[in-house]
PDB file of C-alpha atoms in Angstrom:
ATOM      1  CA  MET A  45     -13.724 -53.450 -13.264  1.00  0.00           C
ATOM      2  CA  PRO A  46     -11.002 -55.077 -16.144  1.00  0.00           C
ATOM      3  CA  LEU A  47     -11.354 -58.920 -15.811  1.00  0.00           C
ATOM      4  CA  LEU A  48      -7.719 -59.373 -15.166  1.00  0.00           C
ATOM      5  CA  LYS A  49      -5.383 -62.035 -13.650  1.00  0.00           C
ATOM      6  CA  THR A  50      -5.957 -61.808  -9.788  1.00  0.00           C
ATOM      7  CA  LEU A  51      -2.656 -62.465  -6.978  1.00  0.00           C
ATOM      8  CA  SER A  52      -2.441 -62.370  -3.283  1.00  0.00           C
ATOM      9  CA  TYR A  53       0.123 -60.172  -2.691  1.00  0.00           C
ATOM     10  CA  SER A  54       1.360 -62.761  -0.504  1.00  0.00           C
ATOM     11  CA  ASP A  55       1.758 -64.999  -3.769  1.00  0.00           C
ATOM     12  CA  LEU A  56       3.932 -62.349  -4.738  1.00  0.00           C
ATOM     13  CA  LEU A  57       6.088 -61.904  -2.122  1.00  0.00           C
ATOM     14  CA  ALA A  58       6.458 -66.092  -1.924  1.00  0.00           C
ATOM     15  CA  VAL A  59       8.318 -66.976  -4.306  1.00  0.00           C
ATOM     16  CA  GLN A  60      11.839 -66.654  -5.722  1.00  0.00           C
ATOM     17  CA  ARG A  61      12.405 -63.342  -3.698  1.00  0.00           C
ATOM     18  CA  ILE A  62      15.772 -61.485  -2.423  1.00  0.00           C
ATOM     19  CA  GLN A  63      15.091 -59.781   0.848  1.00  0.00           C
ATOM     20  CA  VAL A  64      17.760 -56.465   2.012  1.00  0.00           C
ATOM     21  CA  ALA A  65      16.456 -55.595   5.720  1.00  0.00           C
ATOM     22  CA  SER A  66      17.612 -53.415   8.247  1.00  0.00           C
ATOM     23  CA  ALA A  67      16.376 -51.500  10.744  1.00  0.00           C
ATOM     24  CA  ASP A  68      15.801 -48.227   8.383  1.00  0.00           C
ATOM     25  CA  MET A  69      14.279 -49.490   5.188  1.00  0.00           C
ATOM     26  CA  THR A  70      13.330 -53.128   3.883  1.00  0.00           C
ATOM     27  CA  HIS A  71      13.822 -53.779   0.866  1.00  0.00           C
ATOM     28  CA  THR A  72      12.231 -56.791  -1.281  1.00  0.00           C
ATOM     29  CA  VAL A  73      13.123 -57.859  -5.189  1.00  0.00           C
ATOM     30  CA  ALA A  74      10.206 -60.271  -6.080  1.00  0.00           C
ATOM     31  CA  GLN A  75      10.543 -62.384  -9.914  1.00  0.00           C
ATOM     32  CA  HIS A  76       8.784 -65.584 -10.844  1.00  0.00           C
ATOM     33  CA  ALA A  77       9.180 -66.019 -15.148  1.00  0.00           C
ATOM     34  CA  CYS A  78       4.732 -66.307 -14.496  1.00  0.00           C
ATOM     35  CA  TRP A  79       5.089 -62.469 -13.537  1.00  0.00           C
ATOM     36  CA  GLY A  80       7.769 -60.489 -13.214  1.00  0.00           C
ATOM     37  CA  THR A  81       9.459 -58.967 -11.389  1.00  0.00           C
ATOM     38  CA  LEU A  82       8.304 -56.019  -8.978  1.00  0.00           C
ATOM     39  CA  ASP A  83      11.054 -54.471  -6.677  1.00  0.00           C
ATOM     40  CA  ILE A  84       9.420 -52.857  -3.183  1.00  0.00           C
ATOM     41  CA  LYS A  85      11.192 -50.695  -0.196  1.00  0.00           C
ATOM     42  CA  GLN A  86       9.235 -49.427   2.554  1.00  0.00           C
ATOM     43  CA  LEU A  87      10.893 -46.909   4.807  1.00  0.00           C
ATOM     44  CA  THR A  88       8.602 -46.861   8.483  1.00  0.00           C
ATOM     45  CA  THR A  89       7.766 -44.609  11.841  1.00  0.00           C
ATOM     46  CA  ASP A  90       5.635 -45.185  14.679  1.00  0.00           C
ATOM     47  CA  HIS A  91       3.153 -43.175  12.675  1.00  0.00           C
ATOM     48  CA  VAL A  92       3.770 -43.614   9.104  1.00  0.00           C
ATOM     49  CA  ALA A  93       4.487 -46.361   6.944  1.00  0.00           C
ATOM     50  CA  VAL A  94       5.976 -45.185   3.384  1.00  0.00           C
ATOM     51  CA  ASN A  95       6.107 -48.169   0.361  1.00  0.00           C
ATOM     52  CA  TYR A  96       7.973 -47.416  -3.058  1.00  0.00           C
ATOM     53  CA  TYR A  97       6.990 -49.330  -5.759  1.00  0.00           C
ATOM     54  CA  ASN A  98       8.651 -50.369  -9.217  1.00  0.00           C
ATOM     55  CA  GLY A  99       6.839 -52.500 -11.118  1.00  0.00           C
ATOM     56  CA  LYS A 100       7.740 -54.613 -14.715  1.00  0.00           C
ATOM     57  CA  LEU A 101       5.390 -56.734 -15.155  1.00  0.00           C
ATOM     58  CA  ASN A 102       4.727 -59.342 -18.696  1.00  0.00           C
ATOM     59  CA  GLU A 103       1.341 -57.910 -18.606  1.00  0.00           C
ATOM     60  CA  GLU A 104      -1.837 -55.898 -16.036  1.00  0.00           C
ATOM     61  CA  LEU A 105      -2.111 -57.855 -13.308  1.00  0.00           C
ATOM     62  CA  ASN A 106      -5.181 -57.000 -10.645  1.00  0.00           C
ATOM     63  CA  ILE A 107      -3.383 -57.806  -6.479  1.00  0.00           C
ATOM     64  CA  SER A 108      -5.284 -58.917  -3.939  1.00  0.00           C
ATOM     65  CA  PHE A 109      -4.644 -57.217  -1.162  1.00  0.00           C
ATOM     66  CA  GLU A 110      -6.046 -58.435   2.773  1.00  0.00           C
ATOM     67  CA  ASP A 111      -4.675 -56.891   5.576  1.00  0.00           C
ATOM     68  CA  LYS A 112      -7.273 -55.973   8.697  1.00  0.00           C
ATOM     69  CA  GLN A 113      -4.832 -52.455   9.778  1.00  0.00           C
ATOM     70  CA  LEU A 114      -6.588 -51.551   6.041  1.00  0.00           C
ATOM     71  CA  ALA A 115      -9.408 -50.255   8.239  1.00  0.00           C
ATOM     72  CA  ASN A 116      -7.149 -48.371  10.510  1.00  0.00           C
ATOM     73  CA  VAL A 117      -5.276 -46.286   8.205  1.00  0.00           C
ATOM     74  CA  VAL A 118      -5.535 -43.340   5.307  1.00  0.00           C
ATOM     75  CA  ASN A 119      -3.606 -43.901   2.058  1.00  0.00           C
ATOM     76  CA  VAL A 120      -1.687 -41.452   0.493  1.00  0.00           C
ATOM     77  CA  CYS A 121      -1.203 -43.702  -2.785  1.00  0.00           C
ATOM     78  CA  ILE A 122       0.544 -41.375  -5.660  1.00  0.00           C
ATOM     79  CA  SER A 123       1.420 -43.079  -9.341  1.00  0.00           C
ATOM     80  CA  LEU A 124       5.311 -42.029 -10.490  1.00  0.00           C
ATOM     81  CA  GLU A 125       4.395 -44.205 -13.681  1.00  0.00           C
ATOM     82  CA  GLY A 126       1.807 -46.345 -15.488  1.00  0.00           C
ATOM     83  CA  HIS A 127      -1.578 -45.915 -14.467  1.00  0.00           C
ATOM     84  CA  THR A 128      -2.866 -48.035 -11.464  1.00  0.00           C
ATOM     85  CA  ALA A 129      -7.241 -48.286  -9.882  1.00  0.00           C
ATOM     86  CA  ALA A 130      -8.631 -49.914  -6.511  1.00  0.00           C
ATOM     87  CA  TYR A 131     -10.984 -51.613  -5.723  1.00  0.00           C
ATOM     88  CA  SER A 132     -12.640 -51.882  -2.418  1.00  0.00           C
ATOM     89  CA  LYS A 133     -14.791 -54.912  -3.153  1.00  0.00           C
ATOM     90  CA  ASN A 134     -17.065 -54.188  -0.064  1.00  0.00           C
ATOM     91  CA  HIS A 135     -17.553 -50.553  -1.815  1.00  0.00           C
ATOM     92  CA  ASN A 136     -18.823 -51.089  -5.475  1.00  0.00           C
ATOM     93  CA  LEU A 137     -15.718 -48.519  -5.808  1.00  0.00           C
ATOM     94  CA  LEU A 138     -13.064 -48.393  -8.468  1.00  0.00           C
ATOM     95  CA  LEU A 139     -10.897 -45.631  -7.551  1.00  0.00           C
ATOM     96  CA  PRO A 140      -8.600 -45.272 -10.578  1.00  0.00           C
ATOM     97  CA  LEU A 141      -5.146 -43.470 -11.126  1.00  0.00           C
ATOM     98  CA  SER A 142      -3.265 -42.216 -13.816  1.00  0.00           C
ATOM     99  CA  ALA A 143       0.904 -41.074 -13.890  1.00  0.00           C
ATOM    100  CA  ASN A 144       1.737 -37.977 -11.929  1.00  0.00           C
ATOM    101  CA  HIS A 145      -1.282 -37.732  -9.384  1.00  0.00           C
ATOM    102  CA  TYR A 146      -2.364 -38.814  -5.986  1.00  0.00           C
ATOM    103  CA  HIS A 147      -5.424 -39.390  -4.338  1.00  0.00           C
ATOM    104  CA  HIS A 148      -6.295 -39.351  -0.704  1.00  0.00           C
ATOM    105  CA  VAL A 149      -8.307 -43.020   0.580  1.00  0.00           C
ATOM    106  CA  ALA A 150      -9.735 -43.823   3.558  1.00  0.00           C
ATOM    107  CA  LEU A 151     -12.761 -46.803   2.926  1.00  0.00           C
ATOM    108  CA  ASN A 152     -12.422 -48.301   6.613  1.00  0.00           C
ATOM    109  CA  ASP A 153     -12.199 -51.423   4.332  1.00  0.00           C
ATOM    110  CA  ASP A 154      -9.489 -54.518   5.132  1.00  0.00           C
ATOM    111  CA  ALA A 155      -9.359 -55.855   1.657  1.00  0.00           C
ATOM    112  CA  TYR A 156      -8.344 -53.959  -2.424  1.00  0.00           C
ATOM    113  CA  ASP A 157      -7.054 -55.448  -5.007  1.00  0.00           C
ATOM    114  CA  LEU A 158      -5.265 -53.442  -6.197  1.00  0.00           C
ATOM    115  CA  GLN A 159      -4.747 -53.050 -10.420  1.00  0.00           C
ATOM    116  CA  VAL A 160      -2.132 -52.599 -12.076  1.00  0.00           C
ATOM    117  CA  ALA A 161      -0.036 -51.807 -15.539  1.00  0.00           C
ATOM    118  CA  PRO A 162       3.162 -53.843 -17.003  1.00  0.00           C
ATOM    119  CA  SER A 163       4.744 -51.240 -15.813  1.00  0.00           C
ATOM    120  CA  PHE A 164       5.061 -48.616 -13.290  1.00  0.00           C
ATOM    121  CA  GLN A 165       6.156 -46.765 -10.284  1.00  0.00           C
ATOM    122  CA  ASP A 166       3.875 -45.996  -7.432  1.00  0.00           C
ATOM    123  CA  VAL A 167       4.426 -44.973  -3.909  1.00  0.00           C
ATOM    124  CA  HIS A 168       2.253 -45.301  -1.260  1.00  0.00           C
ATOM    125  CA  ILE A 169       1.525 -43.982   2.019  1.00  0.00           C
ATOM    126  CA  GLN A 170       0.107 -45.090   5.100  1.00  0.00           C
ATOM    127  CA  PHE A 171      -0.707 -43.134   8.156  1.00  0.00           C
ATOM    128  CA  ASP A 172      -2.474 -43.512  11.490  1.00  0.00           C
ATOM    129  CA  GLN A 173      -5.758 -42.340  10.713  1.00  0.00           C
ATOM    130  CA  ASP A 174      -6.069 -41.050  14.860  1.00  0.00           C
ATOM    131  CA  TYR A 175      -2.761 -39.684  14.100  1.00  0.00           C
ATOM    132  CA  PHE A 176      -3.977 -38.344  10.497  1.00  0.00           C
ATOM    133  CA  LYS A 177      -6.870 -36.932  12.435  1.00  0.00           C
ATOM    134  CA  ARG A 178      -4.798 -35.005  15.010  1.00  0.00           C
ATOM    135  CA  LEU A 179      -2.575 -32.793  11.936  1.00  0.00           C
ATOM    136  CA  LEU A 180      -6.128 -31.864  10.758  1.00  0.00           C
ATOM    137  CA  CYS A 181      -6.771 -28.368  12.076  1.00  0.00           C
ATOM    138  CA  ASP A 182     -10.229 -26.815  12.239  1.00  0.00           C
ATOM    139  CA  GLU A 183      -9.728 -23.726  11.882  1.00  0.00           C
ATOM    140  CA  ASN A 184      -8.741 -24.707   7.994  1.00  0.00           C
ATOM    141  CA  PRO A 185     -12.043 -25.420   6.494  1.00  0.00           C
ATOM    142  CA  TRP A 186     -11.870 -27.980   3.849  1.00  0.00           C
ATOM    143  CA  MET A 187      -9.614 -29.600   6.296  1.00  0.00           C
ATOM    144  CA  HIS A 188     -12.271 -29.727   8.594  1.00  0.00           C
ATOM    145  CA  SER A 189     -14.632 -31.312   7.238  1.00  0.00           C
ATOM    146  CA  LEU A 190     -11.813 -33.780   6.613  1.00  0.00           C
ATOM    147  CA  LYS A 191     -11.532 -34.327   9.618  1.00  0.00           C
ATOM    148  CA  GLU A 192     -15.470 -34.820  10.162  1.00  0.00           C
ATOM    149  CA  LYS A 193     -15.218 -37.027   7.706  1.00  0.00           C
ATOM    150  CA  LEU A 194     -12.735 -39.320   8.730  1.00  0.00           C
ATOM    151  CA  GLU A 195     -14.963 -38.675  12.653  1.00  0.00           C
ATOM    152  CA  ARG A 196     -18.058 -40.198  11.874  1.00  0.00           C
ATOM    153  CA  LYS A 197     -16.094 -42.874   9.857  1.00  0.00           C
ATOM    154  CA  GLU A 198     -17.342 -42.759   6.251  1.00  0.00           C
ATOM    155  CA  ALA A 199     -15.324 -43.559   2.852  1.00  0.00           C
ATOM    156  CA  MET A 200     -13.004 -40.952   2.300  1.00  0.00           C
ATOM    157  CA  LEU A 201     -12.087 -39.977  -1.208  1.00  0.00           C
ATOM    158  CA  GLN A 202      -9.816 -36.341  -1.213  1.00  0.00           C
ATOM    159  CA  ASP A 203      -8.271 -36.649  -5.447  1.00  0.00           C
ATOM    160  CA  ASN A 204      -7.553 -34.267  -8.117  1.00  0.00           C
ATOM    161  CA  GLY A 205      -4.486 -34.323  -6.777  1.00  0.00           C
ATOM    162  CA  SER A 206      -1.246 -32.710  -9.544  1.00  0.00           C
ATOM    163  CA  VAL A 207       2.512 -34.407  -9.055  1.00  0.00           C
ATOM    164  CA  THR A 208       4.584 -30.696  -8.632  1.00  0.00           C
ATOM    165  CA  TYR A 209       8.464 -30.949  -8.705  1.00  0.00           C
ATOM    166  CA  GLU A 210       8.615 -29.946  -5.493  1.00  0.00           C
ATOM    167  CA  MET A 211       6.288 -33.127  -4.085  1.00  0.00           C
ATOM    168  CA  MET A 212       9.278 -34.907  -6.950  1.00  0.00           C
ATOM    169  CA  ARG A 213      12.257 -33.914  -4.495  1.00  0.00           C
ATOM    170  CA  ILE A 214      10.621 -34.737  -1.681  1.00  0.00           C
ATOM    171  CA  ILE A 215       9.775 -38.096  -3.118  1.00  0.00           C
ATOM    172  CA  HIS A 216      13.804 -38.516  -4.526  1.00  0.00           C
ATOM    173  CA  ALA A 217      14.981 -37.562  -0.034  1.00  0.00           C
ATOM    174  CA  LEU A 218      12.761 -39.801   1.165  1.00  0.00           C
ATOM    175  CA  PHE A 219      14.799 -43.055  -0.321  1.00  0.00           C
ATOM    176  CA  ASN A 220      18.176 -41.120  -0.500  1.00  0.00           C
ATOM    177  CA  ASN A 221      19.154 -40.359   2.749  1.00  0.00           C
ATOM    178  CA  PRO A 222      22.339 -41.855   4.488  1.00  0.00           C
ATOM    179  CA  LEU A 223      20.839 -41.802   8.159  1.00  0.00           C
ATOM    180  CA  SER A 224      20.279 -44.234   9.965  1.00  0.00           C
ATOM    181  CA  GLY A 225      18.769 -45.418  12.878  1.00  0.00           C
ATOM    182  CA  GLN A 226      15.914 -42.970  14.873  1.00  0.00           C
ATOM    183  CA  LEU A 227      17.795 -39.895  12.755  1.00  0.00           C
ATOM    184  CA  LYS A 228      16.491 -41.320   9.672  1.00  0.00           C
ATOM    185  CA  LYS A 229      13.468 -42.536  11.649  1.00  0.00           C
ATOM    186  CA  ILE A 230      12.835 -38.614  12.099  1.00  0.00           C
ATOM    187  CA  TYR A 231      13.900 -37.734   8.095  1.00  0.00           C
ATOM    188  CA  THR A 232      11.652 -39.688   6.408  1.00  0.00           C
ATOM    189  CA  GLU A 233       8.218 -38.316   9.321  1.00  0.00           C
ATOM    190  CA  ALA A 234       9.560 -34.920   8.487  1.00  0.00           C
ATOM    191  CA  LYS A 235       9.967 -35.670   4.647  1.00  0.00           C
ATOM    192  CA  VAL A 236       6.211 -37.205   4.612  1.00  0.00           C
ATOM    193  CA  LEU A 237       4.367 -34.521   6.217  1.00  0.00           C
ATOM    194  CA  GLU A 238       6.775 -32.233   4.758  1.00  0.00           C
ATOM    195  CA  LEU A 239       5.065 -33.632   1.175  1.00  0.00           C
ATOM    196  CA  LEU A 240       1.362 -33.964   3.614  1.00  0.00           C
ATOM    197  CA  ALA A 241       2.023 -29.795   4.116  1.00  0.00           C
ATOM    198  CA  THR A 242       2.400 -29.591   0.288  1.00  0.00           C
ATOM    199  CA  GLN A 243       0.180 -32.323  -0.994  1.00  0.00           C
ATOM    200  CA  PHE A 244      -2.844 -30.143   1.622  1.00  0.00           C
ATOM    201  CA  LYS A 245      -1.460 -26.982   0.182  1.00  0.00           C
ATOM    202  CA  GLN A 246      -2.981 -28.244  -4.468  1.00  0.00           C
ATOM    203  CA  LEU A 247      -6.276 -29.724  -2.750  1.00  0.00           C
ATOM    204  CA  SER A 248      -7.715 -27.516  -0.252  1.00  0.00           C
ATOM    205  CA  GLU A 249      -6.702 -24.427  -3.022  1.00  0.00           C
ATOM    206  CA  ILE A 250      -8.406 -26.913  -6.220  1.00  0.00           C
ATOM    207  CA  PRO A 251     -12.278 -25.025  -7.214  1.00  0.00           C
ATOM    208  CA  VAL A 252     -14.916 -27.596  -5.741  1.00  0.00           C
ATOM    209  CA  LYS A 253     -16.905 -28.929  -7.943  1.00  0.00           C
ATOM    210  CA  ASN A 254     -20.842 -28.056  -8.372  1.00  0.00           C
ATOM    211  CA  LYS A 255     -21.503 -31.487  -6.351  1.00  0.00           C
ATOM    212  CA  PRO A 256     -24.287 -33.710  -8.086  1.00  0.00           C
ATOM    213  CA  SER A 257     -27.875 -32.858  -6.739  1.00  0.00           C
ATOM    214  CA  THR A 258     -29.699 -35.327  -4.260  1.00  0.00           C
ATOM    215  CA  ALA A 259     -32.586 -36.423  -7.493  1.00  0.00           C
ATOM    216  CA  ASP A 260     -29.169 -36.991  -9.405  1.00  0.00           C
ATOM    217  CA  ARG A 261     -27.869 -39.264  -6.540  1.00  0.00           C
ATOM    218  CA  ASP A 262     -30.888 -41.045  -5.661  1.00  0.00           C
ATOM    219  CA  LEU A 263     -31.471 -41.776  -9.271  1.00  0.00           C
ATOM    220  CA  PHE A 264     -27.423 -43.384 -10.448  1.00  0.00           C
ATOM    221  CA  MET A 265     -27.983 -44.965  -7.208  1.00  0.00           C
ATOM    222  CA  ALA A 266     -31.418 -46.967  -7.877  1.00  0.00           C
ATOM    223  CA  ILE A 267     -29.475 -47.236 -11.553  1.00  0.00           C
ATOM    224  CA  HIS A 268     -27.129 -49.571  -9.762  1.00  0.00           C
ATOM    225  CA  GLU A 269     -29.111 -51.535  -7.398  1.00  0.00           C
ATOM    226  CA  TYR A 270     -31.432 -52.614 -10.040  1.00  0.00           C
ATOM    227  CA  LEU A 271     -27.835 -53.452 -12.024  1.00  0.00           C
ATOM    228  CA  GLN A 272     -27.206 -55.348  -8.754  1.00  0.00           C
ATOM    229  CA  GLN A 273     -30.672 -57.167  -9.386  1.00  0.00           C
ATOM    230  CA  HIS A 274     -30.670 -57.680 -12.678  1.00  0.00           C
ATOM    231  CA  PHE A 275     -27.047 -59.049 -13.766  1.00  0.00           C
ATOM    232  CA  ALA A 276     -27.718 -62.043 -15.847  1.00  0.00           C
ATOM    233  CA  GLU A 277     -29.952 -59.882 -17.681  1.00  0.00           C
ATOM    234  CA  ASP A 278     -29.353 -59.298 -21.263  1.00  0.00           C
ATOM    235  CA  LEU A 279     -28.983 -54.756 -20.355  1.00  0.00           C
ATOM    236  CA  SER A 280     -27.189 -52.873 -23.034  1.00  0.00           C
ATOM    237  CA  LEU A 281     -27.035 -49.303 -22.524  1.00  0.00           C
ATOM    238  CA  ALA A 282     -30.645 -48.180 -24.536  1.00  0.00           C
ATOM    239  CA  SER A 283     -32.802 -50.392 -22.409  1.00  0.00           C
ATOM    240  CA  ILE A 284     -31.208 -49.101 -18.828  1.00  0.00           C
ATOM    241  CA  ALA A 285     -31.782 -45.666 -20.053  1.00  0.00           C
ATOM    242  CA  ARG A 286     -35.433 -46.113 -21.273  1.00  0.00           C
ATOM    243  CA  GLN A 287     -35.937 -47.995 -17.363  1.00  0.00           C
ATOM    244  CA  PHE A 288     -34.944 -44.971 -15.925  1.00  0.00           C
ATOM    245  CA  GLY A 289     -36.586 -42.220 -18.948  1.00  0.00           C
ATOM    246  CA  ILE A 290     -32.878 -40.829 -18.591  1.00  0.00           C
ATOM    247  CA  ASN A 291     -30.226 -40.631 -22.936  1.00  0.00           C
ATOM    248  CA  GLU A 292     -27.195 -42.832 -22.825  1.00  0.00           C
ATOM    249  CA  PHE A 293     -24.824 -40.357 -22.632  1.00  0.00           C
ATOM    250  CA  LYS A 294     -26.324 -38.807 -18.757  1.00  0.00           C
ATOM    251  CA  LEU A 295     -26.290 -42.452 -18.304  1.00  0.00           C
ATOM    252  CA  LYS A 296     -22.904 -42.626 -18.599  1.00  0.00           C
ATOM    253  CA  LYS A 297     -21.353 -39.466 -17.673  1.00  0.00           C
ATOM    254  CA  GLY A 298     -23.350 -39.875 -14.714  1.00  0.00           C
ATOM    255  CA  TYR A 299     -22.631 -42.988 -13.877  1.00  0.00           C
ATOM    256  CA  ARG A 300     -19.043 -42.513 -13.555  1.00  0.00           C
ATOM    257  CA  GLU A 301     -19.610 -39.442 -11.887  1.00  0.00           C
ATOM    258  CA  ASN A 302     -20.744 -41.606  -9.167  1.00  0.00           C
ATOM    259  CA  PHE A 303     -19.394 -44.546  -9.104  1.00  0.00           C
ATOM    260  CA  ASN A 304     -16.087 -43.218 -10.573  1.00  0.00           C
ATOM    261  CA  SER A 305     -17.088 -47.098 -13.327  1.00  0.00           C
ATOM    262  CA  THR A 306     -18.886 -47.233 -15.485  1.00  0.00           C
ATOM    263  CA  VAL A 307     -21.882 -49.986 -16.049  1.00  0.00           C
ATOM    264  CA  PHE A 308     -20.438 -52.779 -17.810  1.00  0.00           C
ATOM    265  CA  ASP A 309     -17.500 -53.169 -15.146  1.00  0.00           C
ATOM    266  CA  HIS A 310     -20.032 -52.872 -12.451  1.00  0.00           C
ATOM    267  CA  ILE A 311     -22.221 -55.778 -14.212  1.00  0.00           C
ATOM    268  CA  VAL A 312     -19.013 -57.846 -14.948  1.00  0.00           C
ATOM    269  CA  GLU A 313     -18.009 -57.925 -11.002  1.00  0.00           C
ATOM    270  CA  PHE A 314     -21.726 -58.528  -9.493  1.00  0.00           C
ATOM    271  CA  ARG A 315     -21.943 -61.572 -11.852  1.00  0.00           C
ATOM    272  CA  MET A 316     -18.398 -62.380 -11.515  1.00  0.00           C
ATOM    273  CA  LYS A 317     -19.452 -62.115  -7.534  1.00  0.00           C
ATOM    274  CA  LYS A 318     -21.701 -64.658  -8.062  1.00  0.00           C
ATOM    275  CA  ALA A 319     -20.230 -67.311 -10.261  1.00  0.00           C
ATOM    276  CA  TYR A 320     -17.711 -67.237  -7.566  1.00  0.00           C
ATOM    277  CA  GLU A 321     -21.094 -68.236  -4.698  1.00  0.00           C
ATOM    278  CA  LEU A 322     -22.528 -70.101  -6.717  1.00  0.00           C
ATOM    279  CA  LEU A 323     -19.426 -72.127  -6.737  1.00  0.00           C
ATOM    280  CA  GLN A 324     -18.865 -72.635  -4.270  1.00  0.00           C
ATOM    281  CA  ASP A 325     -21.863 -74.182  -2.883  1.00  0.00           C
ATOM    282  CA  GLY A 326     -21.593 -76.509  -5.407  1.00  0.00           C
ATOM    283  CA  ASN A 327     -24.505 -76.868  -6.292  1.00  0.00           C
ATOM    284  CA  CYS A 328     -24.101 -75.414  -9.755  1.00  0.00           C
ATOM    285  CA  LEU A 329     -22.050 -77.332 -12.729  1.00  0.00           C
ATOM    286  CA  VAL A 330     -19.950 -74.969 -14.810  1.00  0.00           C
ATOM    287  CA  HIS A 331     -22.739 -73.729 -17.871  1.00  0.00           C
ATOM    288  CA  GLU A 332     -25.249 -73.639 -15.152  1.00  0.00           C
ATOM    289  CA  VAL A 333     -23.398 -70.869 -13.316  1.00  0.00           C
ATOM    290  CA  SER A 334     -23.197 -69.571 -16.770  1.00  0.00           C
ATOM    291  CA  ARG A 335     -25.670 -69.398 -17.926  1.00  0.00           C
ATOM    292  CA  ASN A 336     -27.689 -68.518 -14.619  1.00  0.00           C
ATOM    293  CA  ILE A 337     -25.626 -65.577 -15.051  1.00  0.00           C
ATOM    294  CA  GLY A 338     -26.429 -64.000 -18.512  1.00  0.00           C
ATOM    295  CA  TYR A 339     -23.833 -65.509 -20.017  1.00  0.00           C
ATOM    296  CA  ARG A 340     -25.480 -67.585 -23.279  1.00  0.00           C
ATOM    297  CA  SER A 341     -20.966 -68.687 -23.901  1.00  0.00           C
ATOM    298  CA  ALA A 342     -19.573 -70.811 -21.133  1.00  0.00           C
ATOM    299  CA  ASN A 343     -16.285 -70.638 -23.600  1.00  0.00           C
ATOM    300  CA  HIS A 344     -16.768 -66.735 -23.105  1.00  0.00           C
ATOM    301  CA  PHE A 345     -17.615 -66.910 -18.341  1.00  0.00           C
ATOM    302  CA  THR A 346     -14.795 -70.135 -18.242  1.00  0.00           C
ATOM    303  CA  THR A 347     -12.706 -66.919 -20.066  1.00  0.00           C
ATOM    304  CA  ALA A 348     -13.405 -64.294 -18.336  1.00  0.00           C
ATOM    305  CA  PHE A 349     -13.299 -65.932 -14.337  1.00  0.00           C
ATOM    306  CA  LYS A 350     -10.124 -67.476 -15.554  1.00  0.00           C
ATOM    307  CA  LYS A 351      -8.722 -63.481 -16.556  1.00  0.00           C
ATOM    308  CA  ARG A 352     -10.622 -62.408 -13.020  1.00  0.00           C
ATOM    309  CA  PHE A 353      -9.839 -65.005 -10.266  1.00  0.00           C
ATOM    310  CA  GLY A 354      -7.015 -67.015 -11.558  1.00  0.00           C
ATOM    311  CA  LYS A 355      -8.480 -70.461 -11.864  1.00  0.00           C
ATOM    312  CA  SER A 356     -10.914 -72.442 -14.071  1.00  0.00           C
ATOM    313  CA  PRO A 357     -14.231 -72.686 -12.151  1.00  0.00           C
ATOM    314  CA  SER A 358     -13.808 -76.361 -12.943  1.00  0.00           C
ATOM    315  CA  ALA A 359     -11.238 -75.773 -10.312  1.00  0.00           C
ATOM    316  CA  PHE A 360     -14.159 -75.989  -7.599  1.00  0.00           C
TER     317      PHE A 360
END
């Protein structure tokens, strides 16, 4: 994952915040000279939370979210402008999302990072997982497969969705609704279900891509484990490909297909994770940590660490 300045979502909302709340919608504008402006509108019903994010930031940011309820929801993420990428630390999984696309995600994870472009607009819908499962009918093979994954508590990602004019019309109606009180809640849930039905129809009609063979999947799992064990070494695509008897093209293409990430993004992430652990233990100096995780220059390590975690390794 690219190394960016990291801020927690709660810290973003804690500074210079303007908030207008009613029984129907919460509108929050968070501003700070260091990172810019984040405009958030939220609608909620008994089973659904709908968030609209409009960011005008000074630079790309990595926003860290943590919430125990995240493990019990299905997320529908829609990018209207700019690129985003969600990263699950527990699954070592990067989920990129380009403008005018969406995906459905359930990772049974209570924390993730969201990498955002300086200018972005996203709609993020969280469904109570049990409620979402009740919407899936067994008669439709695509929905039935989705339901089975959720029942088994498997990580779920349904992507390839493109935002259509009809979807944009529904999203606009959601946040430009003159009703109030219980009527607004009913209207919100109805529109969310209309949006979901439109997405289900589109996703169920997308031809299924050829899945990687079991042998290929096992190969790239072995490469992933190899990187976890050897990240501190001077690795190159050529040396990794040679180690596993494949060419560099297959290595790059297959790794991204299996993990939604590049080989080097994962190497850097493994290095940063280990560095954080070593610094927290307090038994190593910064230059020792740098050397232990494979950096030849302590200055380069310090720069990379500060971009990833928002503070210098010497702060530990």
